[in-house]
CSV table of C-alpha atoms in Angstrom, one decimal:
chain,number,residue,atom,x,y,z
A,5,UNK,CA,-94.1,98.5,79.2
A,6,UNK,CA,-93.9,94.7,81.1
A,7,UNK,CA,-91.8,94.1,83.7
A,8,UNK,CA,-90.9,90.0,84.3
A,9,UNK,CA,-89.5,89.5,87.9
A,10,UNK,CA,-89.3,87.1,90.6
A,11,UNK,CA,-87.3,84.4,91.7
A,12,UNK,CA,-88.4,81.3,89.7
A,13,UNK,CA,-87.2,80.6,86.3
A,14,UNK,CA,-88.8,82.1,83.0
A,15,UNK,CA,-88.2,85.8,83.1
A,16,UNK,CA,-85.6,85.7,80.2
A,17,UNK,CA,-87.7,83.2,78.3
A,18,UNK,CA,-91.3,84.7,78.3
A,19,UNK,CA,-89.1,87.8,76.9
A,20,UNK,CA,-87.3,85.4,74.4
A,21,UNK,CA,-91.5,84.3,73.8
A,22,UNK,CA,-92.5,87.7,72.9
A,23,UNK,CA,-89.6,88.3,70.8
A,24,UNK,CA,-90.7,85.3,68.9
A,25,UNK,CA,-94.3,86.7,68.2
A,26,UNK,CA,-93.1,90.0,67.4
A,27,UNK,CA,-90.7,88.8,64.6
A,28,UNK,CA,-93.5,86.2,63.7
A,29,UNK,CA,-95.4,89.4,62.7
A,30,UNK,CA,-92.2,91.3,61.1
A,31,UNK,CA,-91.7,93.7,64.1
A,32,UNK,CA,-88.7,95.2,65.0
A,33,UNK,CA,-87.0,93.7,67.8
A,34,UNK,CA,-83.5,94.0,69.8
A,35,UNK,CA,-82.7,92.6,72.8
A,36,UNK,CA,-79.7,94.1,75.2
A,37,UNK,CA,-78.5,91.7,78.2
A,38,UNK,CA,-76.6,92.7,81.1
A,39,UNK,CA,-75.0,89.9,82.9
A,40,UNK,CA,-75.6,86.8,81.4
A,41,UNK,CA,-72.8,84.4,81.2
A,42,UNK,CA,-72.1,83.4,77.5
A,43,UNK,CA,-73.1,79.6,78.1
A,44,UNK,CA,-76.4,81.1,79.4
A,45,UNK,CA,-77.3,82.5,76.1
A,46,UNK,CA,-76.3,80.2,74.3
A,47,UNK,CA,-79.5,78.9,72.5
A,48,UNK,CA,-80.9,82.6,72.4
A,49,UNK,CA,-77.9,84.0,70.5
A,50,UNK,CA,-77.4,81.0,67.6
A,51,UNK,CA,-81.4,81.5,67.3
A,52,UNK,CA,-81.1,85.2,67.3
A,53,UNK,CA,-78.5,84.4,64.8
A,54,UNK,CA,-80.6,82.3,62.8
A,55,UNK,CA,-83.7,85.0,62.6
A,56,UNK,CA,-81.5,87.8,62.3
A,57,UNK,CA,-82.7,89.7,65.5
A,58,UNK,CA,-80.2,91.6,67.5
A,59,UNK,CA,-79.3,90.0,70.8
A,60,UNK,CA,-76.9,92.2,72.5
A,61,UNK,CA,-74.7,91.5,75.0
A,62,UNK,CA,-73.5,94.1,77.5
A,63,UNK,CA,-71.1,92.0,79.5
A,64,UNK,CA,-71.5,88.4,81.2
A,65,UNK,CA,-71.4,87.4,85.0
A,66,UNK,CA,-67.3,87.6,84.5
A,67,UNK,CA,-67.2,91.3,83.6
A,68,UNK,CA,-69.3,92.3,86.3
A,69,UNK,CA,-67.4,90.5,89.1
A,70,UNK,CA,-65.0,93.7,89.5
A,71,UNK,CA,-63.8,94.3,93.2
A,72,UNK,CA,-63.5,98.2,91.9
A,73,UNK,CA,-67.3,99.6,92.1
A,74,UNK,CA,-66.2,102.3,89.6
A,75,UNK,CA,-65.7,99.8,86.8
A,76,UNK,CA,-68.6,98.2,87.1
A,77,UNK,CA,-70.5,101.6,87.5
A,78,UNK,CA,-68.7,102.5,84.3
A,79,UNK,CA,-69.5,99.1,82.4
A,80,UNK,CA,-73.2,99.6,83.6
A,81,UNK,CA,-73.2,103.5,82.6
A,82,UNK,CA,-71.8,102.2,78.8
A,83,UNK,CA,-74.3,99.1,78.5
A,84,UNK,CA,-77.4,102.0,79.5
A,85,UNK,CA,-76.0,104.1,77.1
A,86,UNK,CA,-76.3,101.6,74.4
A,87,UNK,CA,-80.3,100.9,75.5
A,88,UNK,CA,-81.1,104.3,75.7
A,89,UNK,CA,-79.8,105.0,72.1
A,90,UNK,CA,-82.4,102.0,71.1
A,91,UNK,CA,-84.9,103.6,73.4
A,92,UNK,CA,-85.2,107.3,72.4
A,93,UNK,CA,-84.2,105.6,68.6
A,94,UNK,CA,-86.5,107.5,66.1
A,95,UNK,CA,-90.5,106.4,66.0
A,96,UNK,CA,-90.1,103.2,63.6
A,97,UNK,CA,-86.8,101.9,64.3
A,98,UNK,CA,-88.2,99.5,66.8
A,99,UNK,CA,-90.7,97.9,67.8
A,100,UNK,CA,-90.0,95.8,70.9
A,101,UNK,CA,-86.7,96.1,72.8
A,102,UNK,CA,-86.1,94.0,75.8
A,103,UNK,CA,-83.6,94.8,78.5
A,104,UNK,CA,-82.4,91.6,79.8
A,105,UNK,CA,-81.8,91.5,83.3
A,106,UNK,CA,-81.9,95.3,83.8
A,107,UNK,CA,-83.1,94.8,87.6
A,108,UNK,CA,-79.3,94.1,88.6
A,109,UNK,CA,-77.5,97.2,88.0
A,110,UNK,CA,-80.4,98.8,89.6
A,111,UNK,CA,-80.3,97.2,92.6
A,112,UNK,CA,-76.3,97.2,92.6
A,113,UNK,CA,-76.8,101.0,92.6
A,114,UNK,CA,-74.9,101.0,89.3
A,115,UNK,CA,-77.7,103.1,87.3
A,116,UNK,CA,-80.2,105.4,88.2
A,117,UNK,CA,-83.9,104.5,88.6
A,118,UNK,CA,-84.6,108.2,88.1
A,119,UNK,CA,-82.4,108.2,84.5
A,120,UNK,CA,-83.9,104.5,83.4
A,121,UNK,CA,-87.8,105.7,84.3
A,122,UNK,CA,-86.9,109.3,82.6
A,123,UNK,CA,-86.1,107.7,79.3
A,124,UNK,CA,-88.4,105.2,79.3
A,125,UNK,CA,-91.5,108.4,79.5
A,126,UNK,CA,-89.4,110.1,76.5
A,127,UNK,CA,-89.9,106.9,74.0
A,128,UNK,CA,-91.7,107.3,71.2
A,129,UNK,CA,-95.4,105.9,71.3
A,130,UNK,CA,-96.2,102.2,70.6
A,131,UNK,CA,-92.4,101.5,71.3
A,132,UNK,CA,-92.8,97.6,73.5
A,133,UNK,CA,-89.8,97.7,76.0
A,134,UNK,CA,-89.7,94.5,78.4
A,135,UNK,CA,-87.0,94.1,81.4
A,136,UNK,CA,-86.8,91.3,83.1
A,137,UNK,CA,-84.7,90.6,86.2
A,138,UNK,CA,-85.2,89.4,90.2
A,139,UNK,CA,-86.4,92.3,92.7
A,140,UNK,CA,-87.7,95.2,90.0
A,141,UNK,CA,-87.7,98.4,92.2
A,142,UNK,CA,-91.4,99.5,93.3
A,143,UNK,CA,-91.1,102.6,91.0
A,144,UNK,CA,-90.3,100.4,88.3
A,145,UNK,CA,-93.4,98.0,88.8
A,146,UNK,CA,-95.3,101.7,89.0
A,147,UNK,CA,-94.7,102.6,85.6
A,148,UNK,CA,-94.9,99.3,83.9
A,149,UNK,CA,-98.5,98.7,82.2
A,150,UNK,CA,-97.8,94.8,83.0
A,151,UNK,CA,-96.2,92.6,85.6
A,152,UNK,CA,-95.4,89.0,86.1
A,153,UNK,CA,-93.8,87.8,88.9
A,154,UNK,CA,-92.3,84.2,88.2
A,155,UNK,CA,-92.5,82.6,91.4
A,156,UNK,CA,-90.0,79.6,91.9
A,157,UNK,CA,-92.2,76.7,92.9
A,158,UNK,CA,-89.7,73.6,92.3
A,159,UNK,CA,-86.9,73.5,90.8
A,160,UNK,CA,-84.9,70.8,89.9
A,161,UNK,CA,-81.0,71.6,90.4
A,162,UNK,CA,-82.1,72.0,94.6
A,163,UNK,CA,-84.5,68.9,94.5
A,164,UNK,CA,-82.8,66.2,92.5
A,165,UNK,CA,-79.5,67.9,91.3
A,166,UNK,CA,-80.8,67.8,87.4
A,167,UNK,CA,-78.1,70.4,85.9
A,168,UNK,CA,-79.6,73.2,83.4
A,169,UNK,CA,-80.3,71.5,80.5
A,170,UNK,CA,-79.5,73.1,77.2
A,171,UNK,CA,-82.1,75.0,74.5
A,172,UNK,CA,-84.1,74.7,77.5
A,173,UNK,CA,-82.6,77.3,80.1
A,174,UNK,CA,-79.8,78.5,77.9
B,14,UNK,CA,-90.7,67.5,83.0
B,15,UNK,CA,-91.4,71.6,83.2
B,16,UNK,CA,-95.3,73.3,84.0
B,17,UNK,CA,-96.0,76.7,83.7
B,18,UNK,CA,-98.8,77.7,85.6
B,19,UNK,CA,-100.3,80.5,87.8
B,20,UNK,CA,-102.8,83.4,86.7
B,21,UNK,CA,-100.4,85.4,85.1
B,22,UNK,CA,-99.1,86.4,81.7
B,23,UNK,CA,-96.0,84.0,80.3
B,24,UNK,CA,-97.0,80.9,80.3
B,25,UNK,CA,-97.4,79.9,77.0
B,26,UNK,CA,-94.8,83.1,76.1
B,27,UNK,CA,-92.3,81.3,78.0
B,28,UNK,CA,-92.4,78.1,76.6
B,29,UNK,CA,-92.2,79.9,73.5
B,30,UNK,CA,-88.9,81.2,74.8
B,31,UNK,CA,-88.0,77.6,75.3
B,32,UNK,CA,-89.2,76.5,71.9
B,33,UNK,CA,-86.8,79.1,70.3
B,34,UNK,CA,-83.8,78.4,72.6
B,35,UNK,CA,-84.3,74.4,71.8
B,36,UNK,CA,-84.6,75.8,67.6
B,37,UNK,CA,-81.2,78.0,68.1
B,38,UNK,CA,-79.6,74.6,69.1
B,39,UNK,CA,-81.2,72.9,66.4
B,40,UNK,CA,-83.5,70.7,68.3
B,41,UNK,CA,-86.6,68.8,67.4
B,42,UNK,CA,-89.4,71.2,69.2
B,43,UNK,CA,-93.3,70.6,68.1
B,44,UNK,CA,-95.9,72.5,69.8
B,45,UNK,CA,-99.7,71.2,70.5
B,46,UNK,CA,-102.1,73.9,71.2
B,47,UNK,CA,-105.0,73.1,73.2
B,48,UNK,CA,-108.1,75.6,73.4
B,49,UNK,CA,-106.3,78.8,72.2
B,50,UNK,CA,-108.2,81.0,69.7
B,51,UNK,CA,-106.9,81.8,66.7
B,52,UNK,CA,-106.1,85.0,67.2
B,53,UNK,CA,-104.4,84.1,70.2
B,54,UNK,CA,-101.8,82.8,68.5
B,55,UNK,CA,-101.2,84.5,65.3
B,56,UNK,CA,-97.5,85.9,66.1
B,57,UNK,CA,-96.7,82.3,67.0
B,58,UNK,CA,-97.9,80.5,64.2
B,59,UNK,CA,-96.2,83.3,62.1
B,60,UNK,CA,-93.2,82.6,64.2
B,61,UNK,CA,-93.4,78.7,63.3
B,62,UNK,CA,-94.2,78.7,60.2
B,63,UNK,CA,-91.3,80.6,59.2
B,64,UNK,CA,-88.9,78.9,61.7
B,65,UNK,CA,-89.8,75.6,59.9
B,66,UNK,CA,-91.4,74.7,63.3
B,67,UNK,CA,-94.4,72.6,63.5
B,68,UNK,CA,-97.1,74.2,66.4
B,69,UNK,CA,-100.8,72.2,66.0
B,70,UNK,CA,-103.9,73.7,66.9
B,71,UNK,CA,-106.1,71.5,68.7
B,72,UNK,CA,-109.3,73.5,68.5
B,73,UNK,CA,-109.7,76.8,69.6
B,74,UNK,CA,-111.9,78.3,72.9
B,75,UNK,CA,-115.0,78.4,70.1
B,76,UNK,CA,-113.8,74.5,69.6
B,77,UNK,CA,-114.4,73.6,72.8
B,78,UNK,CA,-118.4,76.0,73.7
B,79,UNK,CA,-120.1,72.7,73.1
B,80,UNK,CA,-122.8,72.5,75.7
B,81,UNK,CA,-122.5,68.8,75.2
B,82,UNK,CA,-120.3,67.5,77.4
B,83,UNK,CA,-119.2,64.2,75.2
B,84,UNK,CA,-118.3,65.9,72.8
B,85,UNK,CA,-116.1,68.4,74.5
B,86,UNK,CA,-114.5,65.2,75.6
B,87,UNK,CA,-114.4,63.7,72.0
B,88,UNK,CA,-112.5,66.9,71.3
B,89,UNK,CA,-110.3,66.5,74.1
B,90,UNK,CA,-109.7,63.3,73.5
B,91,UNK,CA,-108.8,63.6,70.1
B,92,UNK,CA,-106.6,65.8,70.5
B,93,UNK,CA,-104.7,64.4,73.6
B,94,UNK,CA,-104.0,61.1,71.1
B,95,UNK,CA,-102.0,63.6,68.6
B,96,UNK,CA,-100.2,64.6,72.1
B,97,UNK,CA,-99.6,60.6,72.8
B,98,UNK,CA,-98.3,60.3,69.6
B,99,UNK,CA,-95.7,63.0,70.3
B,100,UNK,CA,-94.6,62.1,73.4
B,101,UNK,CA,-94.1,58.3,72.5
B,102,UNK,CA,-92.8,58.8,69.3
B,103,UNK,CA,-89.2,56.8,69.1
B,104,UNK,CA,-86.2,58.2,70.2
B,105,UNK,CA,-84.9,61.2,68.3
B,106,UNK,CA,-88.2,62.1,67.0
B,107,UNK,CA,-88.9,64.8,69.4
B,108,UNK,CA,-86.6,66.7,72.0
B,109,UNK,CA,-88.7,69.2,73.4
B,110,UNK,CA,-92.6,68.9,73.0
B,111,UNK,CA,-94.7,71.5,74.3
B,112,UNK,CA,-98.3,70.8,75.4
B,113,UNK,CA,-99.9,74.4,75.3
B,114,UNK,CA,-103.0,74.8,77.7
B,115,UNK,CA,-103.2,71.1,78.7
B,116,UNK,CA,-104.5,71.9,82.1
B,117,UNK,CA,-107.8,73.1,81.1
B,118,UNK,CA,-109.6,69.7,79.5
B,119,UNK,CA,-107.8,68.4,82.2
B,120,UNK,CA,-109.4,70.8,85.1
B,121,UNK,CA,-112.7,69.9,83.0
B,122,UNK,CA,-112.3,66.5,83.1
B,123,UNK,CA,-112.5,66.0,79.6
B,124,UNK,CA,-109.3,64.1,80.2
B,125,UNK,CA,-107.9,61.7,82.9
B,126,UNK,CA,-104.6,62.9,84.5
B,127,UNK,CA,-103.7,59.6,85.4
B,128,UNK,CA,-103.2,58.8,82.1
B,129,UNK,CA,-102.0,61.5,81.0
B,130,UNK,CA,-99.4,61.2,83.5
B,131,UNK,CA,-98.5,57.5,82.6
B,132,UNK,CA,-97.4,58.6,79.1
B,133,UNK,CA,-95.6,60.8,80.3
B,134,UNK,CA,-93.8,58.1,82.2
B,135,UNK,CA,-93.4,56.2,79.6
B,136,UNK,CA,-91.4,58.8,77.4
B,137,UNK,CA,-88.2,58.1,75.8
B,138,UNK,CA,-85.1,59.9,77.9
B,139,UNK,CA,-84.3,63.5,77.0
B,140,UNK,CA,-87.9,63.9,75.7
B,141,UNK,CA,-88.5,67.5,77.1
B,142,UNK,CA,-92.1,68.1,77.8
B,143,UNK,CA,-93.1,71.4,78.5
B,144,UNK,CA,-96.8,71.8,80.3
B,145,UNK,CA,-98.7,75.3,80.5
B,146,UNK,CA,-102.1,76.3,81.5
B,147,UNK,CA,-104.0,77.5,84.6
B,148,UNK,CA,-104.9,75.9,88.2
B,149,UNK,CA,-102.1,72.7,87.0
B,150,UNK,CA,-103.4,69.6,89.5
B,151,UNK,CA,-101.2,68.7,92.5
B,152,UNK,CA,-99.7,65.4,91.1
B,153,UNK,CA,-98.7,67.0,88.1
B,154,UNK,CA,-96.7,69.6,90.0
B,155,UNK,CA,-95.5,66.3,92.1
B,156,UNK,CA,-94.7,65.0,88.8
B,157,UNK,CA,-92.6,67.7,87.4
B,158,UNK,CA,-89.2,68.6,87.4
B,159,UNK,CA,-89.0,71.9,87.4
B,160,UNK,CA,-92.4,74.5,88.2
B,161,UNK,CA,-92.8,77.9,87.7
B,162,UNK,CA,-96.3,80.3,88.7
B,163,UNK,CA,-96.8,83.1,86.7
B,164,UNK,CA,-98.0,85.7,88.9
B,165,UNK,CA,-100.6,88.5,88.0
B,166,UNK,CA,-98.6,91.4,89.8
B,167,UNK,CA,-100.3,94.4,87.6
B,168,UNK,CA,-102.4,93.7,84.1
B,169,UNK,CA,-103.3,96.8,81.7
B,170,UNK,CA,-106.4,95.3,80.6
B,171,UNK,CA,-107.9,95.5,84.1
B,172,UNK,CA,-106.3,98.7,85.4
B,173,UNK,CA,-106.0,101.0,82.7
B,174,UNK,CA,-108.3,99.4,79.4
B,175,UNK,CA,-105.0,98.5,77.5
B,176,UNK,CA,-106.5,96.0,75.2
B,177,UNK,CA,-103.9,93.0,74.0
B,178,UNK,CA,-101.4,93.6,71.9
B,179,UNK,CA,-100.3,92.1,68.7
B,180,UNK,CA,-96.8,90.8,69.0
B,181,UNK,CA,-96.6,91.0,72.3
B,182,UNK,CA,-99.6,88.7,74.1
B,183,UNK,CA,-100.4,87.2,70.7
C-alpha cells in the first residue's frame, strides 16, 4: 500500500512508472482517476490504450466543479464504488490498482476516510493499491507501507512561464 | 530540463511514468541506466522491451565495486559518451532522453558536471532530458527547468521488513 503526495510534480507519474513495471512483468493492473481533465491524461490513456491496461476515468476537473455539494458527493460516492468493486475484486483479478488522485474527495469531505481505509484492510493479500494526490490525510499515511512526498522544488510554469509540455506532464 | 532527486522512492519510477506518457504520444523516448543492478530493473526492461522502447544499461552497482578508482571512471566515462551521443544526436532523433542515476558518478567524481552540463546546452530544442539520482549538485538544479525531491515520508523495508517488490520498486 504506497501513498504518493505532496505538492511538486510526479505523483501521477511514479504511479504511471509502476504501472509500467508491473505490466512489464504481466501483472494485472487498472488505474481509476478522479479529477483529471481529459488533456491531462492525455498521453496516459493513448499509452494505456496501446498496452491494453485499464485507465479509468471517474470524471475530469469539469464534472467536479458543481456549485451543488450533493452532486459532487454523489459523483464521488459512484467513482468509490467503481474502486471498491476492483478492490475487494476476487484474489487474482488484480494485481496493482492505482487510485489517481484519491486525496481530493477526501479532503472535499466527499468520501469517507473510515469507508476508503475499511476496504482497503478487506483486500485480498498481495493486492498493490497506490493513491496518489496533494495533502493524504494522517490516517491514510498510517496505513500505507510506503510514502513519498514529492516536494515542489522548481517549477517551470512560475519561474520562466514554460507551459506543460506534452507526453511529459500529460 | 527535469531532475528527480531526493532520498525517496519515485525517481527513476517517475521518469518511467514520463517515458510511457512520451510512448502513448508516440515520441522518440531512450533510456540510459547508470549503476542500477539488474534486478533492479527487470519490470522495466520487460516494459521496454515489449514497448519497442530502447532502455541501456550502463553497468550495474557490481559494475561500478572497482576499488580502482580509474577504472570506475573508465566506466563512467564510457558510458556518459553513449549519453553524449543521445543527447546530441540531430534533430528528431530523440524527444525525451532519460539519464537514469546520473548523479551518482557524478557525486563520485567519476564525471565532470561542467561538461556534462555543456552538452546539455548544446542540445537540439524540444530535446527532453530527464535527470534522476540522489544528492543532484546545486548547478544542476540551477540548470533545470523543472525539480522535484522525492521525499522518504515512511519505507516498509526499514519499518516493518517488507522486502522490495517485484513490479512495483523493480
Amino acid at each position: 500500500m504506497i501513498v504518493h503526495t505532496g505538492d511538486g510534480k510526479g505523483k501521477t507519474t511514479a504511479a504511471l512508472g509502476i504501472l509500467l513495471r508491473a505490466w512489464g512483468r504481466g501483472m494485472k493492473v487498472v488505474m481509476l482517476q478522479f479529477l483529471k481533465h481529459r488533456n491531462a491524461r492525455f498521453g496516459e490513456l493513448r499509452a494505456a490504450e496501446r498496452m491494453g491496461v485499464e485507465v479509468i476515468p471517474l470524471g475530469d476537473g469539469f464534472t467536479w466543479t458543481s456549485r451543488d455539494p450533493g452532486k459532487n458527493q454523489a459523483l464521488a460516492r459512484a467513482g468509490w464504488e467503481r474502486c471498491r468493486d476492483r478492490i475487494l475484486a476476487p484474489e487474482g483479478a488484480h494485481d496493482v490498482i492505482i487510485l489517481d488522485e484519491l486525496t481530493y474527495p477526501l479532503i472535499y469531505g466527499w468520501l469517507e476516510l473510515d469507508e476508503v481505509l475499511e476496504t482497503l484492510r478487506r483486500r485480498p493479500p498481495m493486492r498493490h493499491v497506490i493513491i496518489t494526490g496533494r495533502q493524504a490525510p494522517q490516517p491514510l499515511l498510517d496505513f500505507a507501507d510506503l510514502v513519498t512526498e514529492m516536494r515542489l522544488v522548481k517549477h517551470p510554469y512560475s519561474e520562466q512561464g514554460i507551459r506543460a509540455q506534452p507526453g511529459i506532464e500529460f
